[in-house]
Coordinates of C-alpha atoms in Angstrom, one line a residue:
M1006 CA 211.5 31.9 216.8
S1007 CA 210.7 35.6 218.6
V1008 CA 207.7 37.0 221.1
G1009 CA 206.3 38.8 218.2
Y1010 CA 205.0 37.9 214.5
E1011 CA 205.2 41.3 212.8
H1012 CA 207.4 40.9 210.7
V1013 CA 206.5 38.0 209.0
D1014 CA 204.2 37.5 206.3
V1015 CA 201.6 35.0 208.0
K1016 CA 199.2 34.7 204.7
E1017 CA 202.4 33.7 202.9
L1018 CA 203.4 30.9 205.4
A1019 CA 199.7 29.8 205.0
K1020 CA 199.6 29.0 201.2
R1021 CA 202.7 27.2 202.1
S1022 CA 201.7 24.8 204.5
I1023 CA 204.3 26.2 206.4
A1024 CA 203.9 26.4 211.0
L1025 CA 205.2 29.8 212.6
G1026 CA 206.0 28.9 216.2
Y1027 CA 206.8 31.9 219.0
T1028 CA 206.9 32.6 222.3
P1029 CA 205.1 34.9 223.2
D1030 CA 205.7 34.9 226.8
V1031 CA 209.1 34.0 227.4
L1032 CA 210.3 36.7 227.6
T1033 CA 208.0 39.0 230.3
E1034 CA 209.6 39.6 233.3
A1035 CA 212.9 40.2 231.5
V1036 CA 211.2 43.0 229.8
A1037 CA 209.2 44.1 232.8
D1038 CA 213.1 44.0 234.9
V1039 CA 214.8 46.3 232.0
C1040 CA 212.2 48.2 232.6
I1041 CA 212.5 49.7 235.7
M1042 CA 215.9 49.6 235.1
L1043 CA 216.2 52.0 232.9
A1044 CA 213.3 54.2 233.8
L1045 CA 215.8 54.7 237.2
M1046 CA 218.8 55.5 235.1
A1047 CA 217.3 58.2 232.5
G1048 CA 215.7 59.6 235.8
R1049 CA 219.0 59.8 237.6
N1050 CA 220.9 61.2 235.1
A1051 CA 223.5 57.4 235.0
K1052 CA 224.4 57.9 231.4
E1053 CA 225.9 61.9 232.8
T1054 CA 227.2 60.7 235.9
S1055 CA 228.9 57.7 234.8
S1056 CA 230.9 59.2 231.9
L1057 CA 231.8 61.5 234.6
V1058 CA 233.7 58.3 236.6
N1059 CA 234.6 56.4 233.5
E1060 CA 236.9 59.8 231.1
G1061 CA 238.5 60.3 233.8
R1062 CA 236.9 63.3 235.0
W1063 CA 235.6 63.2 238.3
P1064 CA 238.9 63.9 240.1
N1065 CA 238.8 67.0 238.7
Y1066 CA 235.4 68.0 238.9
S1067 CA 233.9 70.7 241.5
W1068 CA 231.4 69.3 244.2
A1069 CA 227.7 70.0 243.0
P1070 CA 225.9 67.1 243.9
F1071 CA 223.2 68.8 242.8
L1072 CA 224.7 69.0 239.5
F1073 CA 223.2 65.9 238.3
C1074 CA 219.6 65.5 240.5
G1075 CA 216.5 64.3 238.4
P1076 CA 212.7 63.2 239.5
Q1077 CA 213.1 60.3 241.4
L1078 CA 210.8 57.2 240.1
S1079 CA 209.2 56.5 243.8
A1080 CA 207.0 58.4 245.4
P1081 CA 208.4 60.9 248.0
N1082 CA 205.3 60.5 250.1
P1083 CA 202.0 58.4 250.1
S1084 CA 199.7 61.1 249.9
V1085 CA 201.8 62.2 246.3
K1086 CA 199.7 61.0 243.2
R1087 CA 202.2 59.1 240.8
T1088 CA 200.9 58.3 237.4
A1089 CA 202.4 55.6 235.4
G1090 CA 201.8 55.8 231.5
F1091 CA 201.7 53.1 228.6
V1092 CA 201.7 53.1 225.4
G1093 CA 200.6 49.5 224.7
F1094 CA 199.3 46.9 227.6
G1095 CA 199.9 43.3 227.4
R1096 CA 201.5 41.1 229.4
I1097 CA 204.8 43.5 229.7
A1098 CA 203.4 46.7 230.8
K1099 CA 201.3 44.8 233.5
A1100 CA 204.6 42.8 234.7
T1101 CA 205.8 46.3 234.9
L1102 CA 202.9 48.6 236.1
A1103 CA 203.8 45.2 238.9
R1104 CA 207.5 46.6 239.3
L1105 CA 206.4 49.7 239.7
V1106 CA 203.5 49.4 242.7
P1107 CA 206.4 49.7 245.3
F1108 CA 207.7 52.9 244.1
G1109 CA 204.5 54.1 245.4
Y1110 CA 202.8 54.5 242.1
T1111 CA 198.8 55.1 242.5
D1112 CA 197.4 55.5 239.1
C1113 CA 198.0 54.2 235.6
L1114 CA 196.7 55.2 232.6
Y1115 CA 197.3 53.6 228.9
A1116 CA 196.1 53.9 224.9
F1117 CA 196.8 51.0 222.5
N1118 CA 197.0 52.5 218.8
P1119 CA 194.3 54.8 216.9
Q1120 CA 192.9 51.4 215.4
S1121 CA 192.3 49.7 218.3
S1122 CA 189.2 48.9 219.4
K1123 CA 187.3 51.5 221.9
P1124 CA 186.7 50.3 226.0
S1125 CA 183.5 48.2 226.8
A1126 CA 182.6 47.0 230.2
E1127 CA 184.5 44.3 229.9
H1128 CA 187.8 46.0 229.6
D1129 CA 186.3 48.4 232.1
A1130 CA 185.7 45.6 234.6
G1131 CA 189.2 43.6 234.3
D1132 CA 190.7 47.6 234.7
K1133 CA 188.7 47.7 238.1
A1134 CA 190.2 44.6 238.7
L1135 CA 194.2 44.7 237.7
A1136 CA 193.8 48.3 240.3
E1137 CA 192.0 46.0 243.0
R1138 CA 195.0 43.4 242.6
L1139 CA 197.2 46.1 242.7
G1140 CA 195.8 48.2 245.4
L1141 CA 196.1 51.4 242.9
K1142 CA 193.3 53.8 242.6
S1143 CA 193.2 53.6 239.2
V1144 CA 193.6 51.9 236.2
S1145 CA 192.7 54.0 232.7
R1146 CA 192.0 53.7 229.2
V1147 CA 192.5 56.9 227.8
D1148 CA 193.5 58.6 224.3
L1149 CA 197.3 59.0 223.9
H1150 CA 198.2 62.5 224.6
T1151 CA 196.7 62.2 227.4
V1152 CA 199.3 59.4 228.9
A1153 CA 201.3 61.4 227.4
A1154 CA 199.9 64.5 229.2
Q1155 CA 199.5 63.3 232.6
S1156 CA 202.3 60.3 233.1
D1157 CA 205.1 60.7 235.2
V1158 CA 206.4 57.8 233.2
V1159 CA 205.7 57.3 230.0
F1160 CA 206.7 53.1 228.8
V1161 CA 206.7 52.2 225.3
L1162 CA 205.3 48.7 224.3
A1163 CA 203.3 47.5 221.6
P1164 CA 203.8 46.0 218.4
G1165 CA 205.7 47.2 215.9
G1166 CA 204.3 47.4 212.2
P1167 CA 202.4 50.1 210.2
S1168 CA 200.0 51.1 212.4
T1169 CA 202.5 51.9 215.5
Y1170 CA 205.7 53.8 213.2
H1171 CA 206.1 56.7 214.9
I1172 CA 203.3 56.5 217.3
V1173 CA 205.3 58.5 220.0
D1174 CA 206.1 61.5 217.5
E1175 CA 206.8 65.3 218.2
P1176 CA 203.4 66.5 219.1
F1177 CA 203.5 63.6 221.7
L1178 CA 206.1 64.3 222.8
R1179 CA 205.7 68.2 223.3
K1180 CA 202.6 67.1 225.7
M1181 CA 204.8 65.1 228.1
K1182 CA 205.4 66.8 231.3
K1183 CA 208.9 68.3 231.8
T1184 CA 210.4 66.4 233.9
G1185 CA 209.0 62.8 232.4
V1186 CA 211.0 59.9 231.5
L1187 CA 210.2 57.9 227.9
V1188 CA 211.1 54.4 227.9
N1189 CA 211.1 52.3 224.7
A1190 CA 211.8 49.0 224.7
S1191 CA 209.5 46.9 222.5
R1192 CA 210.4 48.3 218.5
G1193 CA 211.9 51.1 217.9
T1194 CA 210.3 52.5 214.8
L1195 CA 208.0 53.2 217.4
V1196 CA 209.6 56.1 218.2
D1197 CA 210.4 58.9 216.4
S1198 CA 213.9 59.5 217.3
D1199 CA 215.0 62.6 215.8
A1200 CA 212.3 63.7 217.0
L1201 CA 213.0 62.8 221.0
A1202 CA 216.7 63.9 220.2
K1203 CA 215.1 67.6 219.2
V1204 CA 212.6 67.2 222.5
L1205 CA 215.4 66.3 224.7
K1206 CA 218.2 68.8 223.5
E1207 CA 215.1 71.5 224.3
G1208 CA 214.3 70.0 227.1
G1209 CA 211.0 69.1 226.4
I1210 CA 210.9 66.3 228.7
W1211 CA 213.8 65.0 231.1
A1212 CA 215.2 61.8 230.2
A1213 CA 214.8 58.9 227.9
G1214 CA 215.7 55.7 228.8
L1215 CA 215.5 53.0 225.0
D1216 CA 216.7 48.8 225.4
V1217 CA 215.8 49.9 221.1
V1218 CA 216.7 52.9 218.6
E1219 CA 215.3 52.9 215.1
G1220 CA 218.1 51.2 212.2
E1221 CA 219.9 49.4 215.5
P1222 CA 222.4 48.0 215.4
K1223 CA 223.4 50.7 212.3
I1224 CA 223.4 53.2 215.4
P1225 CA 226.7 55.6 214.9
I1226 CA 228.9 57.5 217.2
D1227 CA 227.1 60.9 215.9
H1228 CA 223.4 59.7 215.7
P1229 CA 221.7 62.8 217.8
L1230 CA 220.6 60.2 220.8
V1231 CA 223.7 58.6 221.3
R1232 CA 225.2 62.4 221.5
E1233 CA 222.0 63.4 223.9
P1234 CA 223.5 63.2 227.5
R1235 CA 220.1 62.2 229.0
S1236 CA 219.6 59.8 226.1
V1237 CA 220.1 55.9 228.1
I1238 CA 220.2 53.3 225.6
S1239 CA 220.9 50.1 226.0
T1240 CA 221.9 46.8 223.3
V1241 CA 217.9 45.0 222.5
T1242 CA 219.3 43.7 226.4
C1243 CA 215.2 43.1 227.3
A1244 CA 215.8 39.9 224.9
I1245 CA 218.9 38.3 227.1
Y1246 CA 219.2 36.6 230.2
D1247 CA 219.9 34.2 232.4
F1248 CA 217.9 32.0 235.1

C-alpha cells in the first residue's frame, strides 16, 4: 500500500486478522534522487530565477549576475570539509548520502528521534564500515542539535507519527548555519511550517526544499512557505517515477 505504515492501526488489523502489505524499498532510489534535486534547487535559488522568466520580468531586469548566487552543493575544492546531516538514517538517507559523495562531501552526521535507542558498538561499527565504503572521513550518530549546527545541508528522512511531530522546530532551525539548506522528503508533520517560514524570512537559514508540507495538498497560494522566495515546494514527486 505504501512505504510507511505509521498511519495504519496495526493492532486493529491484527484483531480482525487482516493482512497488511507495504513496500519499504520500492521508492528508495527515486526519493534519494529528488532529495538531491531539492537541495540543488533550493541552494541555487531556482524558484526566484525561474519565476523571473515565467513571469516575463527577465527582459526588463538589469544585469546582476551575483544577485541570485547561493551556496553550491559541491565543495569548492577537495580540502574543504562538507558535512551532510540527516534526521533519520534509513535506506533513503543512505542512498542520498551516496549521491552526495561525488559532490565532495567528506562527513555525515545523523540523528534519530529523541525516543530511539542510544548508539551501540554495533552502530559504531556499521557507521565506520559505511564511511569506508563511501570514501568518507566519518559517519557519526549525534544529537539533533549537533546535526543542525554542523551540517551544510540537512535532510529530513524520518518516519511520521507523534514522536517526530515538529521535530524540526524553531530552536533546531535557529541552530543551523545561515548558509544551510533544509530538505524534507519524508512527512510534512516533521517540520514546523510556521517556524520554517519565519526563519527563512529572517535569513536564519539560506533556503528549504520541500517535497512535503504539513496540511498538503490544501496549501493555498498565500501560505507563508509558498510566499517565501527561498522555499522550493514540489507536489510529493518523490513517490512518482517512470522507468
